[in-house]
Amino acid sequence: MATLQEITDRIKGAVGDDSGLGKSLKFDLKDAGVVHIDGGSVTNEDKPADLVMTLGMDDLLAIGAGSLDPTMAVMTGKLKLSDMGAAMA
């Protein structure tokens, strides 16, 4: 299984200098920690975000690998969103 640092590094590589989101996003990986994205900044700081996505590390990896559909993850409760409107924007 990937570590929090490996996940953070992968997200940093994907985000680059600017996430293009226009909002802040936090992956709350429960006991594994958090990944916070704001513009080009990707950290493990647990600070407020416009959208918090709560899921287990295994589920995040499965979504990234394409073996878990994000919509199904939400529908089955594996992925919880703090603000559905922000997630849809």
PDB file of C-alpha atoms in Angstrom:
ATOM      1  CA  MET A   1       0.000   0.000   0.000  1.00  0.00           C
ATOM      2  CA  ALA A   2       1.176   3.514  -0.763  1.00  0.00           C
ATOM      3  CA  THR A   3       2.164   5.826   2.069  1.00  0.00           C
ATOM      4  CA  LEU A   4       0.638   9.243   2.687  1.00  0.00           C
ATOM      5  CA  GLN A   5       3.859  10.843   1.405  1.00  0.00           C
ATOM      6  CA  GLU A   6       3.706   8.830  -1.842  1.00  0.00           C
ATOM      7  CA  ILE A   7       0.079   9.871  -2.381  1.00  0.00           C
ATOM      8  CA  THR A   8       0.956  13.500  -1.630  1.00  0.00           C
ATOM      9  CA  ASP A   9       3.871  13.400  -4.085  1.00  0.00           C
ATOM     10  CA  ARG A  10       1.649  11.912  -6.818  1.00  0.00           C
ATOM     11  CA  ILE A  11      -0.945  14.630  -6.298  1.00  0.00           C
ATOM     12  CA  LYS A  12       1.772  17.331  -6.322  1.00  0.00           C
ATOM     13  CA  GLY A  13       2.980  15.978  -9.661  1.00  0.00           C
ATOM     14  CA  ALA A  14      -0.535  16.002 -11.095  1.00  0.00           C
ATOM     15  CA  VAL A  15      -1.403  19.479  -9.767  1.00  0.00           C
ATOM     16  CA  GLY A  16       1.799  21.197 -10.864  1.00  0.00           C
ATOM     17  CA  ASP A  17       1.872  24.968 -10.392  1.00  0.00           C
ATOM     18  CA  ASP A  18      -1.908  25.441 -10.338  1.00  0.00           C
ATOM     19  CA  SER A  19      -4.706  22.990  -9.631  1.00  0.00           C
ATOM     20  CA  GLY A  20      -7.118  25.060 -11.716  1.00  0.00           C
ATOM     21  CA  LEU A  21      -9.852  24.253  -9.198  1.00  0.00           C
ATOM     22  CA  GLY A  22     -10.499  27.786  -7.981  1.00  0.00           C
ATOM     23  CA  LYS A  23     -11.315  26.285  -4.577  1.00  0.00           C
ATOM     24  CA  SER A  24      -9.440  24.416  -1.897  1.00  0.00           C
ATOM     25  CA  LEU A  25      -9.851  20.658  -1.569  1.00  0.00           C
ATOM     26  CA  LYS A  26      -8.942  18.293   1.232  1.00  0.00           C
ATOM     27  CA  PHE A  27      -8.742  14.512   1.100  1.00  0.00           C
ATOM     28  CA  ASP A  28      -9.427  13.301   4.640  1.00  0.00           C
ATOM     29  CA  LEU A  29      -7.921   9.822   4.623  1.00  0.00           C
ATOM     30  CA  LYS A  30      -9.146   9.079   8.137  1.00  0.00           C
ATOM     31  CA  ASP A  31      -6.351   7.602  10.289  1.00  0.00           C
ATOM     32  CA  ALA A  32      -3.822   7.895   7.429  1.00  0.00           C
ATOM     33  CA  GLY A  33      -3.864  11.719   7.454  1.00  0.00           C
ATOM     34  CA  VAL A  34      -4.918  14.440   5.018  1.00  0.00           C
ATOM     35  CA  VAL A  35      -3.877  15.910   1.680  1.00  0.00           C
ATOM     36  CA  HIS A  36      -4.810  19.590   1.278  1.00  0.00           C
ATOM     37  CA  ILE A  37      -4.803  21.224  -2.177  1.00  0.00           C
ATOM     38  CA  ASP A  38      -5.067  24.981  -2.657  1.00  0.00           C
ATOM     39  CA  GLY A  39      -3.902  26.369  -5.979  1.00  0.00           C
ATOM     40  CA  GLY A  40      -0.434  24.916  -6.545  1.00  0.00           C
ATOM     41  CA  SER A  41       0.073  24.127  -2.875  1.00  0.00           C
ATOM     42  CA  VAL A  42      -0.272  20.479  -1.829  1.00  0.00           C
ATOM     43  CA  THR A  43       0.400  19.767   1.849  1.00  0.00           C
ATOM     44  CA  ASN A  44      -0.513  17.391   4.639  1.00  0.00           C
ATOM     45  CA  GLU A  45      -1.774  20.250   6.804  1.00  0.00           C
ATOM     46  CA  ASP A  46      -5.196  19.623   8.318  1.00  0.00           C
ATOM     47  CA  LYS A  47      -6.748  23.002   7.585  1.00  0.00           C
ATOM     48  CA  PRO A  48     -10.206  24.078   6.364  1.00  0.00           C
ATOM     49  CA  ALA A  49     -11.122  23.551   2.709  1.00  0.00           C
ATOM     50  CA  ASP A  50     -14.043  24.417   0.435  1.00  0.00           C
ATOM     51  CA  LEU A  51     -14.605  20.715  -0.221  1.00  0.00           C
ATOM     52  CA  VAL A  52     -13.604  17.848   2.062  1.00  0.00           C
ATOM     53  CA  MET A  53     -13.603  14.371   0.563  1.00  0.00           C
ATOM     54  CA  THR A  54     -13.502  11.690   3.260  1.00  0.00           C
ATOM     55  CA  LEU A  55     -12.468   8.173   2.278  1.00  0.00           C
ATOM     56  CA  GLY A  56     -10.060   5.427   3.190  1.00  0.00           C
ATOM     57  CA  MET A  57      -6.600   5.200   1.659  1.00  0.00           C
ATOM     58  CA  ASP A  58      -7.513   1.927  -0.104  1.00  0.00           C
ATOM     59  CA  ASP A  59     -10.557   3.559  -1.702  1.00  0.00           C
ATOM     60  CA  LEU A  60      -8.528   6.574  -2.877  1.00  0.00           C
ATOM     61  CA  LEU A  61      -5.997   4.232  -4.464  1.00  0.00           C
ATOM     62  CA  ALA A  62      -8.797   2.198  -6.085  1.00  0.00           C
ATOM     63  CA  ILE A  63     -10.342   5.367  -7.555  1.00  0.00           C
ATOM     64  CA  GLY A  64      -6.915   6.427  -8.849  1.00  0.00           C
ATOM     65  CA  ALA A  65      -6.355   2.992 -10.402  1.00  0.00           C
ATOM     66  CA  GLY A  66      -9.777   3.051 -12.047  1.00  0.00           C
ATOM     67  CA  SER A  67     -11.065  -0.001 -10.180  1.00  0.00           C
ATOM     68  CA  LEU A  68     -13.568   2.025  -8.109  1.00  0.00           C
ATOM     69  CA  ASP A  69     -15.939   4.447  -9.808  1.00  0.00           C
ATOM     70  CA  PRO A  70     -16.135   7.721  -7.822  1.00  0.00           C
ATOM     71  CA  THR A  71     -19.909   7.954  -8.307  1.00  0.00           C
ATOM     72  CA  MET A  72     -20.374   4.435  -6.962  1.00  0.00           C
ATOM     73  CA  ALA A  73     -18.042   5.274  -4.077  1.00  0.00           C
ATOM     74  CA  VAL A  74     -20.320   8.183  -3.118  1.00  0.00           C
ATOM     75  CA  MET A  75     -23.480   6.114  -3.558  1.00  0.00           C
ATOM     76  CA  THR A  76     -22.140   3.281  -1.377  1.00  0.00           C
ATOM     77  CA  GLY A  77     -20.793   5.609   1.320  1.00  0.00           C
ATOM     78  CA  LYS A  78     -17.129   4.847   0.669  1.00  0.00           C
ATOM     79  CA  LEU A  79     -16.584   8.484  -0.353  1.00  0.00           C
ATOM     80  CA  LYS A  80     -18.241  11.284   1.599  1.00  0.00           C
ATOM     81  CA  LEU A  81     -18.363  14.851   0.273  1.00  0.00           C
ATOM     82  CA  SER A  82     -18.766  17.867   2.560  1.00  0.00           C
ATOM     83  CA  ASP A  83     -20.412  19.970  -0.174  1.00  0.00           C
ATOM     84  CA  MET A  84     -22.021  18.266  -3.155  1.00  0.00           C
ATOM     85  CA  GLY A  85     -22.442  21.632  -4.914  1.00  0.00           C
ATOM     86  CA  ALA A  86     -18.708  22.349  -4.712  1.00  0.00           C
ATOM     87  CA  ALA A  87     -17.975  18.821  -5.923  1.00  0.00           C
ATOM     88  CA  MET A  88     -20.200  19.303  -8.981  1.00  0.00           C
ATOM     89  CA  ALA A  89     -18.773  22.730  -9.908  1.00  0.00           C
TER      90      ALA A  89
END
